[in-house]
GROMACS .gro file of C-alpha atoms in nm:
model
  296
    1MET     CA    1  14.609   9.861   5.345
    2LEU     CA    2  14.665   9.642   5.652
    3GLU     CA    3  14.863   9.920   5.815
    4LEU     CA    4  14.580  10.165   5.751
    5LEU     CA    5  14.324   9.926   5.901
    6ASN     CA    6  14.547   9.874   6.203
    7THR     CA    7  14.585  10.249   6.252
    8TRP     CA    8  14.215  10.321   6.229
    9LEU     CA    9  14.050  10.013   6.379
   10ILE     CA   10  14.295   9.839   6.614
   11ALA     CA   11  14.557  10.085   6.739
   12PRO     CA   12  14.308  10.307   6.929
   13PHE     CA   13  14.227  10.014   7.158
   14ASP     CA   14  14.587   9.998   7.277
   15TYR     CA   15  14.474  10.262   7.526
   16GLY     CA   16  14.305  10.141   7.842
   17PHE     CA   17  14.035  10.408   7.839
   18MET     CA   18  13.932  10.304   7.487
   19ARG     CA   19  13.909   9.937   7.587
   20ARG     CA   20  13.694  10.020   7.889
   21ALA     CA   21  13.476  10.249   7.677
   22VAL     CA   22  13.415   9.991   7.406
   23VAL     CA   23  13.332   9.718   7.659
   24GLY     CA   24  13.086   9.948   7.834
   25GLY     CA   25  12.933  10.049   7.501
   26LEU     CA   26  12.896   9.688   7.387
   27ALA     CA   27  12.735   9.589   7.719
   28LEU     CA   28  12.475   9.863   7.676
   29SER     CA   29  12.433   9.771   7.308
   30ILE     CA   30  12.336   9.416   7.401
   31ALA     CA   31  12.086   9.504   7.675
   32ALA     CA   32  11.924   9.828   7.557
   33PRO     CA   33  11.795   9.753   7.202
   34PRO     CA   34  11.570   9.458   7.303
   35LEU     CA   35  11.395   9.691   7.546
   36GLY     CA   36  11.359   9.945   7.267
   37VAL     CA   37  11.204   9.682   7.041
   38PHE     CA   38  10.935   9.609   7.301
   39LEU     CA   39  10.873   9.982   7.346
   40VAL     CA   40  10.818  10.019   6.972
   41LEU     CA   41  10.583   9.718   6.961
   42ARG     CA   42  10.385   9.854   7.256
   43GLY     CA   43  10.360  10.204   7.104
   44MET     CA   44  10.549  10.349   7.400
   45SER     CA   45  10.856  10.489   7.225
   46LEU     CA   46  10.845  10.824   7.402
   47ILE     CA   47  10.812  10.666   7.746
   48GLY     CA   48  11.174  10.558   7.720
   49ASP     CA   49  11.275  10.922   7.684
   50ALA     CA   50  11.052  11.018   7.976
   51LEU     CA   51  11.211  10.757   8.205
   52ALA     CA   52  11.558  10.868   8.095
   53HIS     CA   53  11.484  11.207   8.243
   54ALA     CA   54  11.292  11.067   8.540
   55ILE     CA   55  11.617  10.951   8.701
   56MET     CA   56  11.759  11.305   8.691
   57PRO     CA   57  11.648  11.418   9.040
   58GLY     CA   58  11.782  11.097   9.195
   59VAL     CA   59  12.116  11.133   9.018
   60ALA     CA   60  12.129  11.498   9.128
   61ILE     CA   61  12.059  11.408   9.492
   62GLY     CA   62  12.328  11.140   9.482
   63PHE     CA   63  12.570  11.393   9.331
   64LEU     CA   64  12.493  11.648   9.602
   65LEU     CA   65  12.541  11.389   9.879
   66ALA     CA   66  12.851  11.209   9.753
   67GLY     CA   67  12.989  11.392   9.449
   68PHE     CA   68  13.067  11.176   9.146
   69SER     CA   69  13.015  10.852   9.335
   70LEU     CA   70  12.870  10.623   9.070
   71PRO     CA   71  12.714  10.367   9.310
   72ILE     CA   72  12.534  10.637   9.513
   73MET     CA   73  12.418  10.824   9.203
   74SER     CA   74  12.299  10.501   9.042
   75ILE     CA   75  12.106  10.381   9.347
   76SER     CA   76  11.936  10.716   9.397
   77GLY     CA   77  11.863  10.736   9.022
   78VAL     CA   78  11.700  10.392   9.022
   79LEU     CA   79  11.487  10.477   9.324
   80CYS     CA   80  11.375  10.807   9.173
   81GLY     CA   81  11.299  10.649   8.836
   82LEU     CA   82  11.092  10.374   8.995
   83MET     CA   83  10.905  10.629   9.204
   84VAL     CA   84  10.821  10.836   8.895
   85ALA     CA   85  10.705  10.526   8.707
   86LEU     CA   86  10.483  10.421   8.999
   87LEU     CA   87  10.339  10.772   9.037
   88ALA     CA   88  10.262  10.793   8.665
   89GLY     CA   89  10.091  10.453   8.679
   90ALA     CA   90   9.889  10.557   8.985
   91VAL     CA   91   9.775  10.883   8.823
   92SER     CA   92   9.681  10.691   8.509
   93LYS     CA   93   9.467  10.440   8.701
   94ILE     CA   94   9.308  10.683   8.944
   95GLY     CA   95   9.250  10.976   8.708
   96GLY     CA   96   9.188  10.781   8.389
   97GLN     CA   97   9.465  10.969   8.207
   98ARG     CA   98   9.670  10.784   7.946
   99GLU     CA   99   9.994  10.651   8.091
  100ASP     CA  100  10.212  10.821   7.830
  101ALA     CA  101  10.053  11.158   7.911
  102ALA     CA  102  10.110  11.108   8.283
  103MET     CA  103  10.468  10.996   8.220
  104ALA     CA  104  10.533  11.300   8.001
  105SER     CA  105  10.409  11.529   8.278
  106PHE     CA  106  10.634  11.370   8.538
  107PHE     CA  107  10.921  11.372   8.289
  108ILE     CA  108  10.904  11.753   8.258
  109ILE     CA  109  10.886  11.794   8.635
  110SER     CA  110  11.175  11.551   8.691
  111LEU     CA  111  11.398  11.714   8.432
  112ALA     CA  112  11.344  12.060   8.578
  113ALA     CA  113  11.401  11.937   8.933
  114GLY     CA  114  11.718  11.750   8.837
  115VAL     CA  115  11.871  12.044   8.651
  116MET     CA  116  11.783  12.276   8.941
  117LEU     CA  117  11.941  12.048   9.202
  118ILE     CA  118  12.262  11.998   9.005
  119SER     CA  119  12.291  12.370   8.931
  120MET     CA  120  12.251  12.449   9.299
  121GLY     CA  121  12.534  12.217   9.403
  122GLY     CA  122  12.784  12.225   9.118
  123SER     CA  123  12.917  12.392   8.806
  124SER     CA  124  12.804  12.378   8.446
  125VAL     CA  125  13.070  12.110   8.391
  126ASP     CA  126  12.895  11.888   8.647
  127LEU     CA  127  12.561  11.941   8.473
  128THR     CA  128  12.712  11.861   8.133
  129HIS     CA  129  12.862  11.539   8.267
  130VAL     CA  130  12.526  11.417   8.397
  131LEU     CA  131  12.327  11.526   8.091
  132PHE     CA  132  12.567  11.402   7.823
  133GLY     CA  133  12.791  11.149   7.999
  134SER     CA  134  13.155  11.070   7.933
  135ILE     CA  135  13.208  10.719   7.800
  136LEU     CA  136  13.584  10.774   7.766
  137ALA     CA  137  13.604  10.835   8.142
  138VAL     CA  138  13.446  10.502   8.238
  139ASN     CA  139  13.651  10.334   8.512
  140ALA     CA  140  13.657   9.977   8.639
  141THR     CA  141  13.381  10.043   8.895
  142ALA     CA  142  13.150  10.193   8.633
  143LEU     CA  143  13.228   9.908   8.396
  144LEU     CA  144  13.133   9.646   8.655
  145LEU     CA  145  12.812   9.831   8.732
  146ILE     CA  146  12.719   9.860   8.363
  147ALA     CA  147  12.798   9.493   8.298
  148GLY     CA  148  12.605   9.383   8.607
  149ILE     CA  149  12.295   9.585   8.517
  150SER     CA  150  12.307   9.470   8.154
  151THR     CA  151  12.330   9.107   8.267
  152LEU     CA  152  12.039   9.152   8.507
  153ILE     CA  153  11.830   9.309   8.230
  154LEU     CA  154  11.898   9.023   7.988
  155VAL     CA  155  11.828   8.751   8.245
  156THR     CA  156  11.504   8.916   8.362
  157LEU     CA  157  11.395   8.977   8.003
  158ALA     CA  158  11.449   8.610   7.924
  159ILE     CA  159  11.236   8.509   8.225
  160ILE     CA  160  10.939   8.734   8.139
  161PHE     CA  161  10.983   8.711   7.761
  162ARG     CA  162  10.669   8.508   7.682
  163ALA     CA  163  10.444   8.710   7.910
  164LEU     CA  164  10.585   9.033   7.767
  165VAL     CA  165  10.521   8.918   7.410
  166VAL     CA  166  10.162   8.823   7.497
  167GLU     CA  167  10.107   9.159   7.666
  168CYS     CA  168  10.234   9.339   7.355
  169LEU     CA  169  10.023   9.141   7.109
  170ASP     CA  170   9.710   9.057   7.311
  171PRO     CA  171   9.687   9.228   7.653
  172LEU     CA  172   9.320   9.132   7.692
  173PHE     CA  173   9.413   8.762   7.671
  174LEU     CA  174   9.674   8.807   7.943
  175ARG     CA  175   9.420   8.979   8.166
  176GLY     CA  176   9.180   8.690   8.115
  177GLN     CA  177   9.443   8.432   8.203
  178ASN     CA  178   9.595   8.609   8.502
  179ARG     CA  179   9.452   8.881   8.719
  180ARG     CA  180   9.798   8.984   8.828
  181ASN     CA  181   9.917   9.067   8.479
  182GLY     CA  182  10.022   9.415   8.598
  183TRP     CA  183  10.347   9.272   8.732
  184VAL     CA  184  10.474   9.220   8.375
  185HIS     CA  185  10.433   9.588   8.294
  186SER     CA  186  10.587   9.692   8.626
  187VAL     CA  187  10.892   9.470   8.579
  188PHE     CA  188  10.935   9.603   8.226
  189LEU     CA  189  10.932   9.964   8.350
  190ALA     CA  190  11.186   9.868   8.618
  191LEU     CA  191  11.415   9.726   8.349
  192LEU     CA  192  11.386  10.053   8.156
  193VAL     CA  193  11.486  10.249   8.466
  194LEU     CA  194  11.783  10.019   8.525
  195ASN     CA  195  11.894  10.059   8.163
  196MET     CA  196  11.875  10.437   8.184
  197THR     CA  197  12.075  10.428   8.506
  198ALA     CA  198  12.347  10.219   8.343
  199GLY     CA  199  12.354  10.448   8.043
  200PHE     CA  200  12.376  10.785   8.215
  201GLN     CA  201  12.742  10.736   8.312
  202THR     CA  202  12.847  10.671   7.952
  203LEU     CA  203  12.602  10.864   7.733
  204GLY     CA  204  12.424  11.082   7.990
  205THR     CA  205  12.054  11.099   8.061
  206MET     CA  206  11.991  11.303   7.745
  207MET     CA  207  12.137  11.046   7.505
  208ALA     CA  208  12.114  10.708   7.679
  209VAL     CA  209  11.771  10.657   7.529
  210GLY     CA  210  11.916  10.701   7.179
  211LEU     CA  211  12.112  10.376   7.194
  212MET     CA  212  11.793  10.201   7.300
  213MET     CA  213  11.546  10.349   7.051
  214LEU     CA  214  11.734  10.430   6.728
  215PRO     CA  215  11.855  10.072   6.660
  216ALA     CA  216  11.510   9.938   6.753
  217THR     CA  217  11.329  10.169   6.513
  218ALA     CA  218  11.587  10.103   6.239
  219ALA     CA  219  11.541   9.727   6.276
  220ARG     CA  220  11.171   9.760   6.182
  221PHE     CA  221  11.280   9.828   5.824
  222TRP     CA  222  11.468   9.497   5.798
  223SER     CA  223  11.261   9.230   5.973
  224ARG     CA  224  10.906   9.140   6.072
  225ARG     CA  225  10.996   8.873   6.326
  226LEU     CA  226  11.060   8.961   6.690
  227GLU     CA  227  11.381   8.761   6.707
  228GLY     CA  228  11.506   8.928   6.390
  229LEU     CA  229  11.417   9.273   6.520
  230MET     CA  230  11.615   9.219   6.839
  231ALA     CA  231  11.919   9.069   6.664
  232ILE     CA  232  11.937   9.344   6.403
  233ALA     CA  233  11.887   9.617   6.665
  234VAL     CA  234  12.172   9.477   6.876
  235VAL     CA  235  12.405   9.462   6.574
  236ILE     CA  236  12.323   9.822   6.477
  237ALA     CA  237  12.384   9.938   6.836
  238MET     CA  238  12.716   9.754   6.858
  239VAL     CA  239  12.836   9.901   6.528
  240ALA     CA  240  12.723  10.250   6.635
  241SER     CA  241  12.891  10.233   6.977
  242THR     CA  242  13.221  10.097   6.844
  243GLY     CA  243  13.222  10.314   6.532
  244GLY     CA  244  13.127  10.623   6.730
  245LEU     CA  245  13.419  10.569   6.967
  246LEU     CA  246  13.661  10.533   6.674
  247LEU     CA  247  13.530  10.849   6.511
  248SER     CA  248  13.561  11.032   6.841
  249PHE     CA  249  13.921  10.915   6.883
  250HIS     CA  250  14.040  11.001   6.532
  251LEU     CA  251  13.844  11.323   6.474
  252ASP     CA  252  13.867  11.457   6.832
  253ILE     CA  253  13.491  11.501   6.868
  254PRO     CA  254  13.259  11.418   7.163
  255SER     CA  255  13.211  11.044   7.197
  256GLY     CA  256  12.849  11.033   7.315
  257PRO     CA  257  12.705  11.241   7.030
  258SER     CA  258  12.924  11.048   6.784
  259ILE     CA  259  12.768  10.719   6.893
  260ILE     CA  260  12.411  10.850   6.878
  261LEU     CA  261  12.462  11.026   6.545
  262LEU     CA  262  12.608  10.708   6.395
  263ALA     CA  263  12.302  10.519   6.519
  264GLY     CA  264  12.096  10.794   6.355
  265VAL     CA  265  12.279  10.736   6.026
  266GLY     CA  266  12.187  10.367   6.059
  267TYR     CA  267  11.823  10.465   6.107
  268LEU     CA  268  11.822  10.696   5.803
  269PHE     CA  269  11.993  10.432   5.588
  270SER     CA  270  11.734  10.176   5.698
  271ALA     CA  271  11.449  10.416   5.622
  272MET     CA  272  11.589  10.466   5.274
  273PHE     CA  273  11.699  10.114   5.176
  274GLY     CA  274  11.541   9.872   5.425
  275ARG     CA  275  11.356   9.559   5.319
  276TYR     CA  276  11.017   9.665   5.456
  277HIS     CA  277  10.832  10.001   5.461
  278SER     CA  278  11.139  10.192   5.337
  279LEU     CA  279  11.155  10.430   5.044
  280ALA     CA  280  11.325  10.165   4.831
  281ALA     CA  281  11.062   9.906   4.926
  282ARG     CA  282  10.782  10.141   4.819
  283LEU     CA  283  10.953  10.206   4.488
  284ARG     CA  284  10.987   9.832   4.432
  285ARG     CA  285  10.615   9.782   4.496
  286LYS     CA  286  10.525  10.056   4.250
  287THR     CA  287  10.752   9.928   3.975
  288ALA     CA  288  10.648   9.561   4.016
  289PRO     CA  289  10.299   9.603   3.857
  290LEU     CA  290  10.448   9.804   3.571
  291SER     CA  291  10.700   9.526   3.504
  292ALA     CA  292  10.424   9.265   3.512
  293GLU     CA  293  10.214   9.463   3.264
  294ALA     CA  294  10.511   9.510   3.034
  295SER     CA  295  10.585   9.137   3.032
  296THR     CA  296  10.228   9.055   2.934
   0.00000   0.00000   0.00000
């Protein structure tokens, strides 16, 4: 039994690329789910997906200028993502359109522009790398960048935590207390862009949002407290990233989709058997009155 556990759970990490991959996955798993929890609470779940694609043109421009230079692609991706977020906010304020609708429009434009730019300057392999990532190819430079961005996200989130909670629960109160409340929303969008930029190297722009949103939505079935939501979401993400890497290693399947699909299994399990709002919870509520009537 011990030998089997060693073969399946420990031996794969004798390889350097697996150690780097798991560290990068765990770093993203710690920083991304708390952002996803706030997106769910704010009713902005799809904006995370929109911002994931908003960095595409910037990543493509960085790729065309410097090839697979992670620092250049990351910087250009951050700048492009921030520009898209600012443009969507401006259109929303000036034109009165809902921010999610404006973001969705820019998301479609950004995705098309990014795919076009990459296709003009590279092969289909290059496009696949950007869209779906390659966590097993993470090097020391990428690992430092991912760890640095994840640390920055956590520190900034801790600083603005109270204001962000108030904005989620009672935005009108925040407006009444501070006329410059817009900075909280802007900083939050910037953190989302940074998270997507850190994730594109490992999971790609198409799947980086999955590690942020699936654990966050799954956690809603297990807790009603904000702290509990974040803790559970982080645990689910860490299990999915590590388990997905192990499945990829042993079954010789793509690592990125393995991680996201395992997070999806966690979501489906939570929807079926979670403590709150799950199928099992509804069945318990229906059977409780029948049990009470039978006892009387």
